[in-house]
Coordinates of C-alpha atoms in Angstrom, one line a residue:
Chain A
M1 CA 39.8 66.4 159.3
F2 CA 41.4 66.0 155.9
Q3 CA 42.7 62.5 156.4
S4 CA 39.6 60.6 155.5
Y5 CA 39.4 62.1 152.1
N6 CA 41.7 61.4 149.2
T7 CA 41.4 64.9 147.8
F8 CA 43.4 67.7 149.3
T9 CA 41.1 70.6 150.2
F10 CA 43.7 73.2 149.5
D11 CA 44.2 72.1 145.9
Q12 CA 40.7 73.0 144.9
G13 CA 38.8 76.2 144.0
I14 CA 40.2 79.5 145.1
F15 CA 42.7 77.9 147.5
G16 CA 44.2 75.9 144.7
F17 CA 44.7 79.1 142.6
F18 CA 46.2 80.9 145.6
Y19 CA 48.6 78.1 146.4
K20 CA 49.7 77.8 142.8
I21 CA 50.9 81.3 143.0
L22 CA 52.8 80.6 146.2
R23 CA 54.4 77.4 144.7
P24 CA 58.0 78.9 144.7
I25 CA 57.8 79.6 148.5
E26 CA 56.4 76.1 149.1
W27 CA 59.2 74.7 147.1
L28 CA 61.8 76.7 149.0
M29 CA 60.2 75.8 152.3
T30 CA 60.4 72.1 151.8
Y31 CA 64.1 72.3 150.9
V32 CA 64.8 74.4 154.0
M33 CA 63.1 71.8 156.1
V34 CA 64.9 68.9 154.5
W35 CA 68.2 70.8 154.9
C36 CA 67.5 71.5 158.6
H37 CA 66.7 67.8 159.0
K38 CA 70.0 66.8 157.4
A39 CA 71.9 69.3 159.6
L40 CA 70.2 67.9 162.7
T41 CA 71.0 64.3 161.8
F42 CA 74.6 65.4 161.1
I43 CA 74.9 66.6 164.7
G44 CA 73.7 63.3 166.0
F45 CA 69.9 63.1 165.9
K46 CA 68.4 59.9 164.8
E47 CA 67.8 59.4 161.1
G48 CA 64.5 58.4 159.7
P49 CA 61.3 59.1 161.6
G50 CA 62.2 61.0 164.8
V51 CA 62.3 64.1 166.8
A52 CA 64.6 65.8 164.3
W53 CA 61.6 66.4 162.1
A54 CA 59.8 68.3 164.8
L55 CA 63.0 70.3 165.4
S56 CA 63.3 71.1 161.7
V57 CA 59.8 72.7 161.9
V58 CA 61.1 74.8 164.8
L59 CA 64.2 75.7 162.9
L60 CA 62.0 76.8 160.0
V61 CA 60.3 79.3 162.2
I62 CA 63.6 80.5 163.5
I63 CA 64.9 81.0 160.0
V64 CA 61.8 82.9 158.9
R65 CA 61.9 85.1 162.0
L66 CA 65.6 85.8 161.6
L67 CA 64.9 86.9 158.0
I68 CA 62.5 89.6 159.2
L69 CA 64.6 90.5 162.3
P70 CA 66.2 93.5 160.5
L71 CA 62.8 95.0 160.4
F72 CA 62.6 94.7 164.1
V73 CA 66.0 96.2 164.7
K74 CA 65.1 99.1 162.4
Q75 CA 62.0 99.7 164.4
M76 CA 64.0 99.8 167.6
K77 CA 66.4 102.3 166.2
S78 CA 63.5 104.4 165.0
M79 CA 62.2 104.3 168.5
Q80 CA 65.4 105.7 169.8
R81 CA 65.2 108.6 167.5
M82 CA 61.6 109.1 168.5
Q83 CA 62.8 109.5 172.1
A84 CA 65.1 112.4 170.9
I85 CA 62.3 114.3 169.2
Q86 CA 59.8 113.8 172.0
P87 CA 60.0 117.4 173.2
K88 CA 59.1 118.7 169.8
L89 CA 56.3 116.2 169.5
L90 CA 54.9 117.3 172.8
K91 CA 55.1 120.9 171.6
I92 CA 52.9 120.0 168.6
Q93 CA 50.5 118.1 170.8
N94 CA 50.2 121.1 173.2
K95 CA 49.6 123.4 170.2
Y96 CA 46.5 121.4 169.2
K97 CA 45.4 120.5 172.7
G98 CA 41.6 120.2 173.1
K99 CA 41.0 120.9 169.4
T100 CA 38.9 118.1 167.9
D101 CA 37.6 119.6 164.7
P102 CA 38.8 117.7 161.6
A103 CA 40.8 120.6 160.2
S104 CA 43.1 120.9 163.3
R105 CA 43.3 117.1 163.6
E106 CA 44.6 117.0 160.0
A107 CA 47.0 119.9 160.5
M108 CA 48.3 118.2 163.6
S109 CA 48.9 114.9 161.7
R110 CA 50.6 116.7 158.9
E111 CA 52.9 118.6 161.3
T112 CA 53.7 115.4 163.2
M113 CA 54.5 113.5 160.0
K114 CA 56.8 116.3 158.8
L115 CA 58.6 116.2 162.1
Y116 CA 59.0 112.4 161.7
K117 CA 60.3 112.8 158.2
D118 CA 62.8 115.6 159.0
N119 CA 64.2 113.5 161.8
N120 CA 64.1 110.2 160.0
A121 CA 62.1 108.7 162.8
N122 CA 58.8 107.0 162.2
P123 CA 57.0 104.9 164.8
A124 CA 55.1 103.0 162.1
S125 CA 56.6 100.2 160.1
S126 CA 53.9 100.1 157.4
C127 CA 51.7 97.2 156.8
L128 CA 54.2 95.3 154.7
P129 CA 55.8 93.1 157.5
A130 CA 52.3 91.7 158.2
L131 CA 51.7 91.3 154.5
I132 CA 54.9 89.3 154.0
Q133 CA 54.3 87.1 157.0
S134 CA 50.8 86.0 156.1
P135 CA 51.7 84.2 152.8
V136 CA 54.6 82.6 154.5
F137 CA 52.3 81.3 157.2
A138 CA 49.8 80.2 154.7
T139 CA 52.5 78.3 152.7
M140 CA 53.7 76.6 155.8
F141 CA 50.2 75.5 156.6
Y142 CA 49.8 74.1 153.1
V143 CA 53.1 72.3 153.1
L144 CA 52.6 70.7 156.5
S145 CA 49.1 69.7 155.7
A146 CA 50.1 68.2 152.4
V147 CA 52.7 65.8 153.9
P148 CA 50.2 63.0 154.7
F149 CA 48.8 63.2 151.2
I150 CA 52.2 63.1 149.6
A151 CA 53.0 60.1 151.7
R152 CA 49.9 58.3 150.6
G153 CA 50.6 59.2 147.0
T154 CA 47.4 61.1 146.4
H155 CA 49.4 64.4 146.0
E156 CA 52.3 64.8 143.7
P157 CA 55.7 65.3 145.4
L158 CA 56.4 68.9 146.5
G159 CA 59.9 70.2 146.1
A160 CA 62.2 68.2 148.4
F161 CA 59.2 66.3 149.9
T162 CA 59.3 63.2 147.8
K163 CA 57.1 60.3 148.7
D164 CA 59.7 58.7 150.9
V165 CA 60.6 61.8 152.8
A166 CA 56.9 62.6 153.4
Y167 CA 56.3 59.1 154.6
E168 CA 59.2 59.4 157.0
F169 CA 57.9 62.7 158.2
E170 CA 54.4 61.4 158.6
Q171 CA 55.5 58.3 160.5
T172 CA 57.3 60.4 163.1
T173 CA 55.6 60.4 166.5
Y174 CA 56.2 62.9 169.3
F175 CA 54.5 62.3 172.6
G176 CA 52.6 59.5 170.9
L177 CA 51.2 61.9 168.2
R178 CA 51.8 61.9 164.5
I179 CA 52.4 65.3 162.9
S180 CA 49.2 64.9 160.8
D181 CA 47.0 64.3 163.9
N182 CA 44.7 66.9 165.1
L183 CA 42.5 67.1 168.2
V184 CA 39.8 64.9 166.6
T185 CA 42.0 62.1 165.4
A186 CA 44.5 62.1 168.3
Q187 CA 44.2 59.2 170.8
G188 CA 44.3 59.3 174.6
A189 CA 47.3 61.2 175.9
G190 CA 47.8 62.8 172.5
K191 CA 44.6 64.7 173.0
I192 CA 46.0 66.2 176.2
V193 CA 49.3 67.2 174.5
I194 CA 47.4 69.0 171.7
V195 CA 45.2 70.8 174.2
V196 CA 48.3 71.9 176.1
F197 CA 49.9 73.1 172.9
I198 CA 46.8 75.1 171.9
A199 CA 46.6 76.6 175.4
L200 CA 50.2 77.7 175.4
M201 CA 50.0 79.1 171.9
C202 CA 46.9 81.2 172.8
L203 CA 48.4 82.3 176.1
A204 CA 51.7 83.4 174.4
M205 CA 49.7 85.3 171.8
F206 CA 47.3 86.9 174.2
Y207 CA 50.1 88.0 176.6
S208 CA 52.3 89.6 174.0
Q209 CA 49.3 91.6 172.7
F210 CA 48.0 92.5 176.1
H211 CA 51.5 93.5 177.3
N212 CA 52.0 95.7 174.3
I213 CA 48.6 97.4 174.6
R214 CA 48.8 97.9 178.4
K215 CA 52.4 98.9 178.7
N216 CA 53.6 100.2 175.3
T217 CA 50.7 102.6 174.3
P218 CA 51.3 106.3 174.9
R219 CA 49.0 107.5 177.7
A220 CA 47.6 110.2 175.3
S221 CA 46.2 107.5 173.0
M222 CA 44.9 105.3 175.8
E223 CA 41.3 106.4 175.2
G224 CA 38.8 106.5 172.5
Q225 CA 37.2 103.9 170.4
Q226 CA 40.3 102.6 168.7
Y227 CA 42.0 101.8 171.9
T228 CA 38.9 99.9 173.1
M229 CA 38.8 98.0 169.9
Q230 CA 42.5 97.0 170.1
K231 CA 42.0 95.8 173.6
M232 CA 39.0 93.8 172.4
M233 CA 41.1 92.2 169.7
A234 CA 43.7 91.1 172.2
Y235 CA 40.9 89.1 173.9
I236 CA 39.1 87.9 170.9
F237 CA 42.0 86.8 168.6
P238 CA 43.3 84.1 171.0
V239 CA 39.8 82.7 171.4
M240 CA 39.5 82.5 167.6
Y241 CA 42.8 80.6 167.5
I242 CA 41.4 78.1 170.0
F243 CA 38.8 77.1 167.4
S244 CA 41.2 77.0 164.5
G245 CA 43.8 75.2 166.6
I246 CA 41.3 72.3 167.0
A247 CA 41.3 71.6 163.3
F248 CA 45.1 72.1 162.7
P249 CA 47.5 69.2 162.3
F250 CA 50.1 68.9 165.1
A251 CA 53.0 70.1 162.9
V252 CA 51.2 73.4 162.3
L253 CA 50.7 73.7 166.1
I254 CA 54.5 73.3 166.7
Y255 CA 55.1 76.0 164.1
W256 CA 52.6 78.3 165.6
L257 CA 53.7 77.8 169.2
T258 CA 57.3 78.5 168.3
N259 CA 56.3 81.6 166.3
N260 CA 54.1 83.0 169.2
L261 CA 56.9 82.4 171.7
W262 CA 59.3 84.2 169.5
T263 CA 56.9 87.1 169.2
L264 CA 56.4 87.2 172.9
G265 CA 60.1 87.3 173.5
Q266 CA 60.5 90.2 171.0
T267 CA 57.6 92.1 172.6
L268 CA 59.0 91.7 176.1
F269 CA 62.5 92.8 175.0
Q270 CA 61.2 95.8 173.1
V271 CA 58.8 97.0 175.8
Y272 CA 61.6 96.6 178.4
H273 CA 64.5 98.2 176.5
M274 CA 62.9 100.6 174.0
P275 CA 59.3 101.5 175.0
T276 CA 57.2 103.9 173.1
P277 CA 57.8 107.4 174.5
G278 CA 55.0 108.5 176.7
S279 CA 53.8 105.0 177.6
P280 CA 53.7 103.5 181.1
A281 CA 56.6 101.3 180.1
A282 CA 58.6 104.4 179.2
E283 CA 57.9 105.9 182.6
E284 CA 59.1 102.7 184.3
K285 CA 62.2 102.8 182.2
I286 CA 63.0 106.4 183.2
E287 CA 62.6 105.4 186.8
R288 CA 64.7 102.3 186.4
D289 CA 67.5 104.2 184.7
H290 CA 67.4 106.8 187.4
K291 CA 67.7 104.2 190.1
R292 CA 70.5 102.4 188.2
E293 CA 72.4 105.7 187.9
N294 CA 72.1 106.4 191.6
A295 CA 73.2 102.9 192.4
R296 CA 76.3 103.3 190.2
R297 CA 77.1 106.6 191.9
A298 CA 76.6 105.1 195.3
R299 CA 79.1 102.4 194.4
K300 CA 81.7 104.9 193.4
G301 CA 81.0 107.1 196.4
L302 CA 79.6 110.0 194.3
P303 CA 76.6 112.0 195.4
S304 CA 73.3 110.8 194.0
V305 CA 71.5 112.7 191.2
E306 CA 69.2 114.5 193.7
E307 CA 72.0 115.5 195.9
E308 CA 74.0 116.8 192.9
E309 CA 71.0 118.9 191.8
L310 CA 70.5 120.3 195.2
S311 CA 74.1 121.3 195.6
K312 CA 74.0 122.9 192.2
L313 CA 71.0 125.0 193.2
K314 CA 72.6 125.9 196.5
A315 CA 75.7 127.1 194.7
L316 CA 73.6 129.2 192.4
E317 CA 71.8 130.8 195.3
E318 CA 75.1 131.4 197.1
V319 CA 76.5 133.2 194.0
A320 CA 73.3 135.3 193.7
R321 CA 73.6 136.3 197.3
T322 CA 77.2 137.2 197.4
S323 CA 77.6 139.1 194.2
K324 CA 75.4 142.0 193.4
K325 CA 76.0 141.8 189.7
T326 CA 73.9 138.6 189.2
S327 CA 70.9 140.2 191.0
H328 CA 67.7 139.5 189.1
Q329 CA 66.5 143.0 189.7
R330 CA 66.6 145.4 186.8
E331 CA 69.1 148.2 187.0
Q332 CA 67.5 151.5 187.3
P333 CA 68.4 153.9 184.5
K334 CA 70.8 156.6 185.5
R335 CA 70.5 160.2 184.5
K336 CA 73.0 161.2 181.9
K337 CA 75.1 164.1 182.7
R338 CA 74.1 167.0 180.5
K339 CA 76.6 169.3 179.0
N340 CA 75.8 172.7 180.1
Chain B
M1 CA 40.7 127.9 141.8
S2 CA 40.6 124.2 142.6
G3 CA 42.7 121.4 141.3
A4 CA 39.7 119.7 139.8
A5 CA 38.9 122.8 137.7
Q6 CA 42.5 122.8 136.4
T7 CA 42.5 119.3 135.2
G8 CA 38.9 119.2 134.2
T9 CA 38.4 116.0 136.1
P10 CA 34.8 115.5 137.2
T11 CA 34.6 115.5 141.0
L12 CA 30.9 115.9 141.4
R13 CA 29.1 113.0 142.8
E14 CA 26.9 112.5 139.8
C15 CA 29.9 112.3 137.4
K16 CA 31.5 109.4 139.3
S17 CA 31.1 106.1 137.7
T18 CA 29.5 103.1 139.5
V19 CA 32.9 101.4 139.6
S20 CA 34.7 104.2 141.4
R21 CA 31.8 104.6 143.8
A22 CA 32.0 100.9 144.6
C23 CA 35.8 101.2 145.1
I24 CA 35.3 104.1 147.5
R25 CA 32.6 102.1 149.4
C26 CA 35.0 99.2 149.7
L27 CA 37.8 101.5 151.0
R28 CA 35.4 103.1 153.5
W29 CA 34.4 99.6 154.7
Y30 CA 38.0 98.7 155.1
Q31 CA 38.6 101.9 157.1
G32 CA 35.6 101.3 159.3
H33 CA 36.0 97.6 160.0
I34 CA 39.5 96.2 159.3
S35 CA 41.8 99.1 159.8
P36 CA 40.9 99.9 163.5
L37 CA 41.9 96.4 164.5
S38 CA 45.6 97.2 164.3
P39 CA 47.5 100.3 165.5
P40 CA 48.1 103.0 162.8
S41 CA 51.0 101.8 160.8
C42 CA 51.2 104.0 157.7
R43 CA 54.5 105.8 157.1
Y44 CA 52.8 108.5 155.1
Y45 CA 50.1 111.0 155.7
P46 CA 47.3 110.7 154.5
S47 CA 47.2 106.9 155.2
C48 CA 47.2 104.6 152.2
S49 CA 43.5 104.0 152.3
Q50 CA 42.7 107.7 152.6
Y51 CA 45.1 108.3 149.7
A52 CA 43.3 105.7 147.6
V53 CA 39.9 107.3 148.4
N54 CA 41.2 110.7 147.4
A55 CA 42.9 109.3 144.2
V56 CA 39.8 107.5 143.1
E57 CA 37.6 110.5 143.8
R58 CA 39.9 112.7 141.8
F59 CA 40.9 110.6 138.9
G60 CA 38.4 107.8 138.7
A61 CA 38.7 104.1 139.3
V62 CA 41.5 103.1 136.9
R63 CA 44.0 105.9 137.4
G64 CA 43.1 106.2 141.0
T65 CA 43.8 102.6 141.6
A66 CA 47.1 102.8 139.8
L67 CA 48.2 105.7 142.0
A68 CA 47.0 103.8 145.1
L69 CA 49.0 100.7 144.1
L70 CA 52.1 102.7 143.6
R71 CA 51.6 104.3 147.0
L72 CA 51.2 100.8 148.6
L73 CA 54.5 99.8 147.1
R74 CA 56.1 103.0 148.5
C75 CA 54.8 102.5 152.0
R76 CA 57.3 100.0 153.3
P77 CA 60.0 99.9 155.9
W78 CA 63.1 101.8 154.7
S79 CA 61.0 104.4 152.9
P80 CA 61.3 107.9 154.4
G81 CA 57.5 108.4 154.8
G82 CA 56.2 111.9 155.3
I83 CA 53.4 113.9 153.7
D84 CA 52.3 112.5 150.4
D85 CA 49.1 114.0 148.9
V86 CA 47.4 112.9 145.7
P87 CA 48.7 115.2 143.0
T88 CA 46.3 117.7 141.5
Q89 CA 47.5 116.7 138.0
F90 CA 47.5 113.1 137.1
S91 CA 51.0 111.6 136.7
L92 CA 52.4 108.3 137.8
C93 CA 55.8 109.9 138.3
Y94 CA 54.7 112.9 140.3
R95 CA 57.0 112.0 143.2
F96 CA 60.0 112.9 141.1
R97 CA 61.2 116.4 141.2
W98 CA 61.4 116.7 137.4
S99 CA 57.8 115.8 136.9
K100 CA 55.5 118.5 135.9
A101 CA 52.9 117.2 138.4
H102 CA 55.4 117.3 141.3
E103 CA 54.2 119.2 144.3
E104 CA 56.1 120.1 147.5
P105 CA 54.6 118.4 150.6
R106 CA 51.9 120.7 151.9
L107 CA 51.7 121.4 155.6
H108 CA 48.3 122.8 155.1
P109 CA 45.7 120.8 153.1
L110 CA 44.0 122.3 150.1
P111 CA 40.5 123.6 150.7
M112 CA 37.9 120.9 150.4
K113 CA 36.7 121.6 146.9
D114 CA 34.4 118.6 146.6
M115 CA 32.2 119.7 149.5
S116 CA 32.1 123.4 148.4
E117 CA 31.1 122.4 144.9
E118 CA 28.4 120.1 146.2
V119 CA 27.0 123.0 148.3
Q120 CA 27.0 125.3 145.3
S121 CA 25.3 122.9 143.0

């Protein structure tokens, strides 16, 4: 797509301005990639053009995702605290049950927010993580697309990507593909590899969204226009990525596939271990925990949870029957003796 | 006794400048078209976009935008979140307790003065 021109599309107009601002991140990113490559050749990968360059792209993704991992951990901890305040949350929801006028909706939101704040639990993580990730992604796209231009000398060297390094990177072939190839320029088997990559990428993305919406949404919010819209987005976004995937160079596809697989893994982990309270996944988790507890007790020869509850109830009944003092009936008032 | 009357800020529709009306229209468009695509993610109530609308309505385009930008910076992971209304008196430091414009978080919203004024006029 860009290869036939000597001018780099992203250096012109609004894109050029945008990427000038992002120059420090671009600079850092090239160094990270070159360092990764050095580390890989140090542990025995072939120097020069080779698979180590593809792996350094993968390592770049891993580094970026590790940097924002604390956010994920924080979210999980917040989810745990959410579990603890669930009864109070239900109380608020019951208080405003069936009231749809804006005033009570607002009062409900305010009370919920106050509860979150008082307990230091907030299910939302603000829009900042997404805002941070998008320039990083845009930068990566720029850097990887610029490589062929640097190699040809039509673009000035970018950070650690000097002309030689870029040439080496560009000459690398994986599965008979160069990193700058896209679906249009790829030949023969390379086309199939790219199609497979795009398909995997879209599938990973679709499934992580679909899984999150289906399993990790509280049943209470599983209706209404917003839910429908979110579900629609889960279907539409991957389709949009199919089209953009066609134009993207192979290196970007590697980055993207790794990124989506990581997201998928995180989603699966979160939904399994720390689901949103009130969601189908949370119900499954309660059932699973219950079964696990029973299995543990069975191994130790202890009575199961149900048996224990039953025996407790029986004991209570027994006590109530034998002793009159614990009778539920109110004691009749007795006449006081009058002094006469 | 409304907040607008205290500060003397024009809240009537006619008094709003074209710029602030354009801002509000942009924000409403965002709320209608972009925001529903992702699950609610604001750590504050009202959400950042609603806060921006309120701020621009109350204080005009420039000061409203300044407040909204500060709010966006505040709405991040590690921030406590909670109820955060637009102050009735303009101050960039209203979140601090020492500020004159500081208000305790309200569990009940102020009466909607804009609407009542419009009805009266």
